[in-house]
Each structure stands twice: as structure tokens, then as C-alpha cells.
Tab-separated table of C-alpha atoms in Angstrom:
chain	number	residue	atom	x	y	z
A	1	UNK	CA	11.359	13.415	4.136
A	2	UNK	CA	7.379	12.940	4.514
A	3	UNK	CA	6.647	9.419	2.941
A	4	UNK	CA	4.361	10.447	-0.240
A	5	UNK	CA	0.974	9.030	-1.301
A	6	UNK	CA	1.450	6.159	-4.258
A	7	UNK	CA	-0.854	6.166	-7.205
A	8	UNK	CA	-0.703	3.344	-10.047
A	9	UNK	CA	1.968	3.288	-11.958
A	10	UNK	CA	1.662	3.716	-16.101
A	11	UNK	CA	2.340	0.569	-16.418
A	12	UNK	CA	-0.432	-0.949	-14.068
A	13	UNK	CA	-2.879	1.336	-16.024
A	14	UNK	CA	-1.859	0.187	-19.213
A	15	UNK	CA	-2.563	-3.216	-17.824
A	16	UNK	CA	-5.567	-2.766	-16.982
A	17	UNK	CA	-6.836	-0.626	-20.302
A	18	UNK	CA	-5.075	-3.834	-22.769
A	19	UNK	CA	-8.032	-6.235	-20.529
A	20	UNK	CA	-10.411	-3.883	-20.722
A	21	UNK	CA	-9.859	-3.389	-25.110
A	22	UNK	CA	-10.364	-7.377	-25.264
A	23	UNK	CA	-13.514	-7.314	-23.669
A	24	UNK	CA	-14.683	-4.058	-25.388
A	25	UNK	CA	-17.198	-6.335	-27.739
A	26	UNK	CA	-19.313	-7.760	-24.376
A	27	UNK	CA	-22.242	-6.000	-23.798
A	28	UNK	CA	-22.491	-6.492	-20.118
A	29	UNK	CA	-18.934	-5.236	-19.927
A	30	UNK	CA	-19.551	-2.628	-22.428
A	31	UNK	CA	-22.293	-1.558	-20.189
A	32	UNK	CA	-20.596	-1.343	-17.060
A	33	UNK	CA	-17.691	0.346	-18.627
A	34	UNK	CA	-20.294	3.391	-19.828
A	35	UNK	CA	-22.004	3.278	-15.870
A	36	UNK	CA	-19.229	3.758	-14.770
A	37	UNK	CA	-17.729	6.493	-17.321
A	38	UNK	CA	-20.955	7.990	-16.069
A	39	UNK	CA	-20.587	7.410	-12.843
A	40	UNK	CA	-16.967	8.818	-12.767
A	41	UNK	CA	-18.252	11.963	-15.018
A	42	UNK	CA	-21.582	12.932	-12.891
A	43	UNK	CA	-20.029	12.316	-9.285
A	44	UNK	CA	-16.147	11.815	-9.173
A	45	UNK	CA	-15.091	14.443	-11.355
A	46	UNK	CA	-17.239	16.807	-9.794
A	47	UNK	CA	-16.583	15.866	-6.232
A	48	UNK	CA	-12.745	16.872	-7.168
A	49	UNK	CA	-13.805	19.733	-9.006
A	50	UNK	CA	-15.925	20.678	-5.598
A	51	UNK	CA	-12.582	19.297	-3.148
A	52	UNK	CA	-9.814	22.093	-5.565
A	53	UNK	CA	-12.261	24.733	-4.741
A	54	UNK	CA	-12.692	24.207	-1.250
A	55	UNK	CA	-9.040	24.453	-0.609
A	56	UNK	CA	-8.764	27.449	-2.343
A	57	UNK	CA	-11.796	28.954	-0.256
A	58	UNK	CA	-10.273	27.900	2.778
A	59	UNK	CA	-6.901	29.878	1.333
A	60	UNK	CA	-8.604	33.063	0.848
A	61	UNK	CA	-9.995	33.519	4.084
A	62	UNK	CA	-13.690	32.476	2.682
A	63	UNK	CA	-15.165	30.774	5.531
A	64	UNK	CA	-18.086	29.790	5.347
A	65	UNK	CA	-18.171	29.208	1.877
A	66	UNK	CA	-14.992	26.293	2.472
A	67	UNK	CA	-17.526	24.388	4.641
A	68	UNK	CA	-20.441	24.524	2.447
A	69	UNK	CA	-18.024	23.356	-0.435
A	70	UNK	CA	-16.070	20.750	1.340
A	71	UNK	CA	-19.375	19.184	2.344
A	72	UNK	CA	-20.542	19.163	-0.870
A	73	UNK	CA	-17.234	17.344	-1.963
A	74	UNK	CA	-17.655	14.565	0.377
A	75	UNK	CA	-21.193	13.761	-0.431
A	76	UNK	CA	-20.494	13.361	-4.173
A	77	UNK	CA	-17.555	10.863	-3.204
A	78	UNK	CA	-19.752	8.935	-0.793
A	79	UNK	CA	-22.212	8.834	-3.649
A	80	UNK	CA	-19.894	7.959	-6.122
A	81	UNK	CA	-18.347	5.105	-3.562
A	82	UNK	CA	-21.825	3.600	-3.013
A	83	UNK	CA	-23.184	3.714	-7.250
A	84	UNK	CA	-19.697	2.731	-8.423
A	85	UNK	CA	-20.701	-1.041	-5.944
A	86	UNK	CA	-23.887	-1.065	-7.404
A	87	UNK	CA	-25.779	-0.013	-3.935
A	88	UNK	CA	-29.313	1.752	-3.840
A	89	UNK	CA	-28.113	4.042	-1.158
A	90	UNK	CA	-26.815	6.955	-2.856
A	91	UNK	CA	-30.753	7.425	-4.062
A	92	UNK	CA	-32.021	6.849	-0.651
A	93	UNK	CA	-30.022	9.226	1.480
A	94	UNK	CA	-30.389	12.011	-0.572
A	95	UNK	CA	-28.490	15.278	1.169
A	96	UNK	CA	-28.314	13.637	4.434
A	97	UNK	CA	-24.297	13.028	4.452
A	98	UNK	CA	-24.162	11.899	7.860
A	99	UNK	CA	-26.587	9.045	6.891
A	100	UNK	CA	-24.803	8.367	3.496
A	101	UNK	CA	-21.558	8.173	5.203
A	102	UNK	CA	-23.079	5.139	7.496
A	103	UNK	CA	-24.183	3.795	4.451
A	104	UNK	CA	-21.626	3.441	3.309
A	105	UNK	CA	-19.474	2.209	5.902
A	106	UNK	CA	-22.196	-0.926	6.728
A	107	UNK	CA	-21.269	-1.819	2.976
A	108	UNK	CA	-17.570	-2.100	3.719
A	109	UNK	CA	-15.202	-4.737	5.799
A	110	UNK	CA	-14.646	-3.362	9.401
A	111	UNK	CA	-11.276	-0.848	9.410
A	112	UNK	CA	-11.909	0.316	5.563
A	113	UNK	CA	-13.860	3.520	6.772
A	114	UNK	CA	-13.073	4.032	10.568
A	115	UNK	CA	-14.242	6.965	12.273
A	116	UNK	CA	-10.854	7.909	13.176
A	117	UNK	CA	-8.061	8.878	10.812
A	118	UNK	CA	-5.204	6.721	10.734
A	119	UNK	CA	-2.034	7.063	12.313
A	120	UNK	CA	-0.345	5.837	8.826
A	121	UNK	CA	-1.459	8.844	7.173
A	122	UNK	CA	-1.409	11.364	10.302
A	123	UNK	CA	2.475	10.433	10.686
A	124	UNK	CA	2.497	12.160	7.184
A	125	UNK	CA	1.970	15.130	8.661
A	126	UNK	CA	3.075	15.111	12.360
A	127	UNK	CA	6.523	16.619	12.026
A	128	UNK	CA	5.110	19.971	10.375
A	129	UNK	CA	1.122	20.790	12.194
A	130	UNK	CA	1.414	22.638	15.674
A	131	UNK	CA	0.632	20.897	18.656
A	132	UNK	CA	-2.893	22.062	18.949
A	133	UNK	CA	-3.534	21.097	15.212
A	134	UNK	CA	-1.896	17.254	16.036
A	135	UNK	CA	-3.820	16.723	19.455
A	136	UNK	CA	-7.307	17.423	17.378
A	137	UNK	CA	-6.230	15.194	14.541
A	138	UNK	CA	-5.030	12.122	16.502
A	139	UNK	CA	-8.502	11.997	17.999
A	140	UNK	CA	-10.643	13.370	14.959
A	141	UNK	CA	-11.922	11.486	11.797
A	142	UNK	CA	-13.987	11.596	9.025
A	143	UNK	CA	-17.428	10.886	10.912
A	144	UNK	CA	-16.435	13.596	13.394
A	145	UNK	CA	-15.615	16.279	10.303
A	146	UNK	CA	-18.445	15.263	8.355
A	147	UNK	CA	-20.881	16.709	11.712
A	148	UNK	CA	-18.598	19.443	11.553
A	149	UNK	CA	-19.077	19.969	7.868
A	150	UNK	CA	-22.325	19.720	8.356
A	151	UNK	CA	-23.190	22.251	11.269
A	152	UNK	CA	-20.863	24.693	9.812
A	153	UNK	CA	-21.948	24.448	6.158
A	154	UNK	CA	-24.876	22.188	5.874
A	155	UNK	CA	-28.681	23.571	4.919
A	156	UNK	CA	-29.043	24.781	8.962
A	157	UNK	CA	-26.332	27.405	7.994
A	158	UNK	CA	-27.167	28.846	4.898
A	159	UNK	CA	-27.204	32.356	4.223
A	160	UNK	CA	-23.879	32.326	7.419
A	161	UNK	CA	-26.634	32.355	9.945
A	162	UNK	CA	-23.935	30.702	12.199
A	163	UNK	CA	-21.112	31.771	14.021
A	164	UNK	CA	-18.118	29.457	13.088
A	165	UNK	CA	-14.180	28.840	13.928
A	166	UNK	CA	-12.102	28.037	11.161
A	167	UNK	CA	-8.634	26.014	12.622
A	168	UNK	CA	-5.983	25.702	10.679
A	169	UNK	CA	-6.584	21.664	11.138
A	170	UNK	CA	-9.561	22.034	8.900
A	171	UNK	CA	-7.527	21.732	5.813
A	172	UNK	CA	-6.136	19.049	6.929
A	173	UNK	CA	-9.611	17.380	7.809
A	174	UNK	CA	-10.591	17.958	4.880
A	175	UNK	CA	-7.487	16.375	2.835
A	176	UNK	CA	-7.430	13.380	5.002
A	177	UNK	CA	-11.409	12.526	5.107
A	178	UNK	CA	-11.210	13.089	0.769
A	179	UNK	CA	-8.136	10.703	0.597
A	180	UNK	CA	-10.094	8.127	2.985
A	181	UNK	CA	-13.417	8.292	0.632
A	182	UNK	CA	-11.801	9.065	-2.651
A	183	UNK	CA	-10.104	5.562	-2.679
A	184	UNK	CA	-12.952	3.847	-2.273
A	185	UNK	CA	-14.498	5.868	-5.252
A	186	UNK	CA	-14.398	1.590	-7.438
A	187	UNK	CA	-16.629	-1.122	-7.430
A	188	UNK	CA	-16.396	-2.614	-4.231
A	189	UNK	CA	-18.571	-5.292	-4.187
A	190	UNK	CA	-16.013	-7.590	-4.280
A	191	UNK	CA	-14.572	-7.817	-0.922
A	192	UNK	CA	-11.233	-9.773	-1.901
A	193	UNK	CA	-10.313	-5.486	-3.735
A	194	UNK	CA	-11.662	-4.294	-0.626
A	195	UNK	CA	-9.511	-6.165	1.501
A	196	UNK	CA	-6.372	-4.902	-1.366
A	197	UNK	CA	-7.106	-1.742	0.120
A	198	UNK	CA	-7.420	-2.339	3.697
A	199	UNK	CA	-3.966	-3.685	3.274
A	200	UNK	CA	-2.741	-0.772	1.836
A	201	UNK	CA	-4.281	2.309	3.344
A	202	UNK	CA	-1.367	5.397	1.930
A	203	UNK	CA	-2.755	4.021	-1.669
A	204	UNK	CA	-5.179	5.528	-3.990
A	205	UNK	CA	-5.304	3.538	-7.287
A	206	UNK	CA	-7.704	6.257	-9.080
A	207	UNK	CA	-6.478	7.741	-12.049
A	208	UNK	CA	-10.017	8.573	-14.217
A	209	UNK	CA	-10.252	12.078	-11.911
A	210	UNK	CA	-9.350	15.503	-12.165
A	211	UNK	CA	-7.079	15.765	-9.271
A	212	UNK	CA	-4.832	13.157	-11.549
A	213	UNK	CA	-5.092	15.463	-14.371
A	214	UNK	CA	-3.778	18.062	-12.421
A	215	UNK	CA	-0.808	16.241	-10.869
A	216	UNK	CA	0.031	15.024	-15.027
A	217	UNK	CA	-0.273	18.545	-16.095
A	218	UNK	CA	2.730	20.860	-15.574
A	219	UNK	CA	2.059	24.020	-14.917
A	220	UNK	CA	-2.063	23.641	-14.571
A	221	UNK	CA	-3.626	26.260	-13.589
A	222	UNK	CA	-5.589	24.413	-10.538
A	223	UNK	CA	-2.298	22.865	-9.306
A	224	UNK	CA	-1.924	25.767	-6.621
A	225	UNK	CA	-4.823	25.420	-5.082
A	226	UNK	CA	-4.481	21.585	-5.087
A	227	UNK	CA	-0.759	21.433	-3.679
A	228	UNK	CA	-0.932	23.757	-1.218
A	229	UNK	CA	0.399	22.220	1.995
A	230	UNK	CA	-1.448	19.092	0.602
A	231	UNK	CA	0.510	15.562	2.310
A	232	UNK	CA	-2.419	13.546	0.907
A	233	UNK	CA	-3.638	13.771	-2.588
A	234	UNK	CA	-0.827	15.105	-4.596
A	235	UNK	CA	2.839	13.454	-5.151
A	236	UNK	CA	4.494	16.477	-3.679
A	237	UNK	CA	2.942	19.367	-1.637
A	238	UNK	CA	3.509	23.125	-1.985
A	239	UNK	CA	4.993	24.178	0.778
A	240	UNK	CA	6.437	27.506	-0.315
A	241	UNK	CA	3.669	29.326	1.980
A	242	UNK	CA	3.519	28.656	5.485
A	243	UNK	CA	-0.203	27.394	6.751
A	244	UNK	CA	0.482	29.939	9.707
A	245	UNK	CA	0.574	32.695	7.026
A	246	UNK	CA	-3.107	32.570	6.502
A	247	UNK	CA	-4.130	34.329	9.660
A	248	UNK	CA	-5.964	31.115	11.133
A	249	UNK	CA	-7.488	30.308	13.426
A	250	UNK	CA	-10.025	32.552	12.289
A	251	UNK	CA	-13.620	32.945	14.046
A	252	UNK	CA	-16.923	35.003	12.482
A	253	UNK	CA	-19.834	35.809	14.743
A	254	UNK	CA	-23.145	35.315	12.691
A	255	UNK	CA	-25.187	38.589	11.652
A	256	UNK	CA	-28.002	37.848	13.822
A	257	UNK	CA	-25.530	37.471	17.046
A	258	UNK	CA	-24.064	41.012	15.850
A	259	UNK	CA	-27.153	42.475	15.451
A	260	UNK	CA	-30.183	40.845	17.486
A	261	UNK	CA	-28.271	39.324	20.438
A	262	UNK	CA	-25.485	42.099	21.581
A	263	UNK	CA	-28.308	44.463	20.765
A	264	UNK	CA	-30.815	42.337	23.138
A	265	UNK	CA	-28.018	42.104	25.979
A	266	UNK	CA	-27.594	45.576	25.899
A	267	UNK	CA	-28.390	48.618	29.198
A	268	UNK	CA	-29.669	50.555	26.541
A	269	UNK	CA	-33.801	50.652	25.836
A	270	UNK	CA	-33.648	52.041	21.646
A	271	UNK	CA	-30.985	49.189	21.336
A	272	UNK	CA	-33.084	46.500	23.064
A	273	UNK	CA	-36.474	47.795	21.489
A	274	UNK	CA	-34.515	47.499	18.069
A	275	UNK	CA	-32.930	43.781	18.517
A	276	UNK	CA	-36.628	42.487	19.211
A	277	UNK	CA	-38.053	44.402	16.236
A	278	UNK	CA	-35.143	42.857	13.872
A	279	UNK	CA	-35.981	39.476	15.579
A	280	UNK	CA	-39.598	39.750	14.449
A	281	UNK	CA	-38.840	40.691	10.766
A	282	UNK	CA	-36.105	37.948	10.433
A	283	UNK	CA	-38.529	35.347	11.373
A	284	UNK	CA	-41.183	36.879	9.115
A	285	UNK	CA	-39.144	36.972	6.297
A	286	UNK	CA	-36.123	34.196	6.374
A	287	UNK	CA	-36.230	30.863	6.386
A	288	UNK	CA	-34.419	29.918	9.570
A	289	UNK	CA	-33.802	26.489	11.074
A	290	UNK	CA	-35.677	25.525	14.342
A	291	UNK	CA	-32.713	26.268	16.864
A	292	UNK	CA	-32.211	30.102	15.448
A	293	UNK	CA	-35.720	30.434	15.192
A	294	UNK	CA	-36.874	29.240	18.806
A	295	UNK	CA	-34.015	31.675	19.777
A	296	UNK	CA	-35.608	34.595	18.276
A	297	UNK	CA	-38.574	33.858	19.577
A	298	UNK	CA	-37.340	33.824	22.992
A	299	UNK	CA	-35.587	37.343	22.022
A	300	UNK	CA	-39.052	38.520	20.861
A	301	UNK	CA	-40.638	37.664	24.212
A	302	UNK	CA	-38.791	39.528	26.606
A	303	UNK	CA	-40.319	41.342	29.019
């Protein structure tokens, strides 16, 4: 049996809430307590709200759509991570994730945040993903998926100007690089708790978010879309549905390769003639970024 992820006991929580009551009357404690509350309501919540959906997305066969979600996920946890340890960054970087996620690995003791998952938590999963699936993971990690993320669902890709490949690792990416940023979702600043962590990397210890509401709640309605084939974030995945059952790998061409570039490659003139007119009106009227737009350019110049 697959070792499961440990959260904090009752008992540790209760703990922690009888300190918390005694100090309720400080005013610098009382104001970190509502930063944080604000913190965990404008960014953590969300980010999990953002995470459930993605999965579901990716369930349905809704590809680009998972990407542009799960990205969003991750940058509200890195945010989150950084404003929870009192850091400017989460301000600075704005929508760049790539840059926020180097943020917020210089704040952090070396190992916290590699760039490659570890093989505590890919064991997790190693007697059930396909070969193919296991050789990208042992080699992958969050840096790596966050690119990914990003060329597949970042501001470059809107309106699924991209062709894309959805693997049936993605999921799993996606679990593992939440579960890797999600834990360090507490003030941090203190590098004795970061090193509690480091020490213990199959342990989350949050409990303010909604994926722990879901896991309390029997029955909630958000729980299938949560547990689903889930080794990371839940204390017992769904595994009633086979991830092979989805259909993936799945790939989708972009509309402008359907329509501009087969048409442009083609021995016919109307079809030709037609791909360079469509190239002209898409970069008259959409907002495309610089690589698609150089290439229809290029499309719009041939002889």
C-alpha cells in the first residue's frame, strides 16, 4: 500500500489555536493573525479553489483550459508562500511565475524548493504510472512544469493560439509541484520551521485551506475532482477510474496551424491565396505574441 501524505493531527491544531487564544489581546499578534487570515483568504483559498478546478479540466478532456488554470494555481501559492514570510516579492513579480518561483526559492534553505521532484514523493506513485509517465517524472520538477505551464497556458497562448500535448503525467505534475509549494504556503522567515520541513518533505501541516475542507467533509461535492488518482494532497486517492480511461495522451493543433499553415503548404493556388489572406486579417485584428506573429508575417510574404 502507497505510503499516504500526513497532515496535523486534531490534536496539534488544537495546540496551536489554545496559544494562539492567550495571545488574542496583543496587537502585534492580533495583527498578524488578521494578515494572515487575509493572506490565507485572498491567495491560499483561491489557489486551491484554482488547483480542484484544474484537475477537473484536465478530467474532461479541456485542454487548454487545465494549463491556463493550473498556472494560475501555482502563482497564487508562490504568492501566498512569499506574503505569508513577509517578502516584497509577490508585488514585484507580478504575472511573471517563472520569476516569482526564483523568488521564492532565493528566500528558502537550499533542498526546500529543488527543481526536481523528489524521489520520496515520486516512490508514491511509481508502482501505478506507465513507464513513459515515470521516466518524465524522475527527471521533471516544478521549475521545468512551471515553463511548461507557462508556454502552454500562459498570456503567449491565449485565445489556444498554440498547439499543445496533454500527457497523462501532467496531472501528476501538477499534484506534485502544488504539494511542493502548498507546504510552504506559512511564515517562513524563520529558518529553524523551514528546516522542520526540509526534514520532513511527505508533510503538509496546512489545515486553514479548502482542499482540508474537502478531505473533512464527507460526501463534498468537490471531493471527486480532488481525489481523483490524487497520491499527494488527499489522505486517500480515488482510484475507481483508471488514468488510462481518459483517452490521454491527447494533442490539439492550434487554429491558425489548421487553417493558415496546412492551407500555406498546400499544391493548391485558392488554398494558398486564402492562408495568406487569413494571415493578414489575424494580424490586423488579434493580438498575437511576437513568435506567431513573425510567423504570419513570413506566411504573408511568400512569393
Amino acid at each position: 500500500m502507497l505510503e499516504q501524505p500526513r497532515f496535523l493531527t486534531d490534536e496539534e491544531y488544537e495546540a496551536r489555536s489554545d496559544k494562539d487564544i492567550e495571545n488574542y489581546a496583543n496587537e502585534d499578534w492580533y495583527f498578524e493573525a488578521s494578515r494572515r487570515d487575509l493572506i490565507n483568504r485572498t491567495f491560499l483559498r483561491p489557489a486551491d479553489s484554482t488547483y480542484v478546478t484544474a484537475r477537473w479540466q484536465f478530467f474532461v478532456g479541456m485542454q487548454f483550459e487545465f494549463y491556463w488554470s493550473a498556472l494560475h494555481a501555482v502563482e497564487k501559492y508562490i504568492k501566498a508562500s512569499l506574503l505569508l514570510s513577509g517578502h516584497e516579492g509577490a508585488k514585484k513579480f507580478g504575472h511573471k511565475i517563472q520569476e516569482g518561483y526564483e523568488v521564492l526559492q532565493s528566500q528558502l534553505i537550499t533542498g526546500l524548493l529543488p527543481d526536481e521532484f523528489p524521489a520520496v514523493l515520486l516512490n508514491r506513485i511509481a508502482p501505478v504510472i506507465e513507464a513513459t509517465a515515470r521516466k518524465r517524472l524522475s527527471c521533471a520538477g516544478p521549475k521545468e512544469f512551471i515553463d511548461n505551464l507557462v508556454s502552454n497556458g500562459g498570456i503567449d497562448a491565449r485565445y489556444a493560439l498554440r498547439s499543445n500535448t496533454t500527457a497523462t503525467s501532467d496531472i501528476y505534475c501538477l499534484d506534485l509541484t502544488v504539494f511542493m509549494l502548498r507546504r510552504l504556503c506559512d511564515n517562513l522567515s524563520d529558518v529553524s520551521k523551514q528546516q522542520h520541513i526540509l526534514d520532513q518533505p511527505d508533510i503538509c501541516t496546512i489545515k486553514s485551506g479548502l482542499l482540508e475542507d474537502i478531505c473533512r467533509q464527507e460526501g463534498h461535492r468537490l471531493w471527486p475532482y480532488l481525489s481523483r488518482v490524487n497520491y499527494f494532497l488527499v489522505p486517500k486517492p480515488d482510484l475507481s477510474v483508471a488514468l488510462r480511461d481518459f483517452g490521454w495522451p491527447a494533442f490539439s493543433n492550434s487554429a491558425i496551424y489548421n487553417n493558415i499553415w496546412e492551407n500555406i503548404e498546400s499544391d493548391k493556388p485558392m488554398r494558398r491565396r486564402v492562408a495568406k489572406r487569413l494571415a493578414q486579417w489575424a494580424l490586423d485584428n488579434i493580438t498575437l505574441p511576437p513568435e506567431a506573429r513573425s510567423d504570419l508575417v513570413e506566411v504573408v510574404r511568400r512569393k
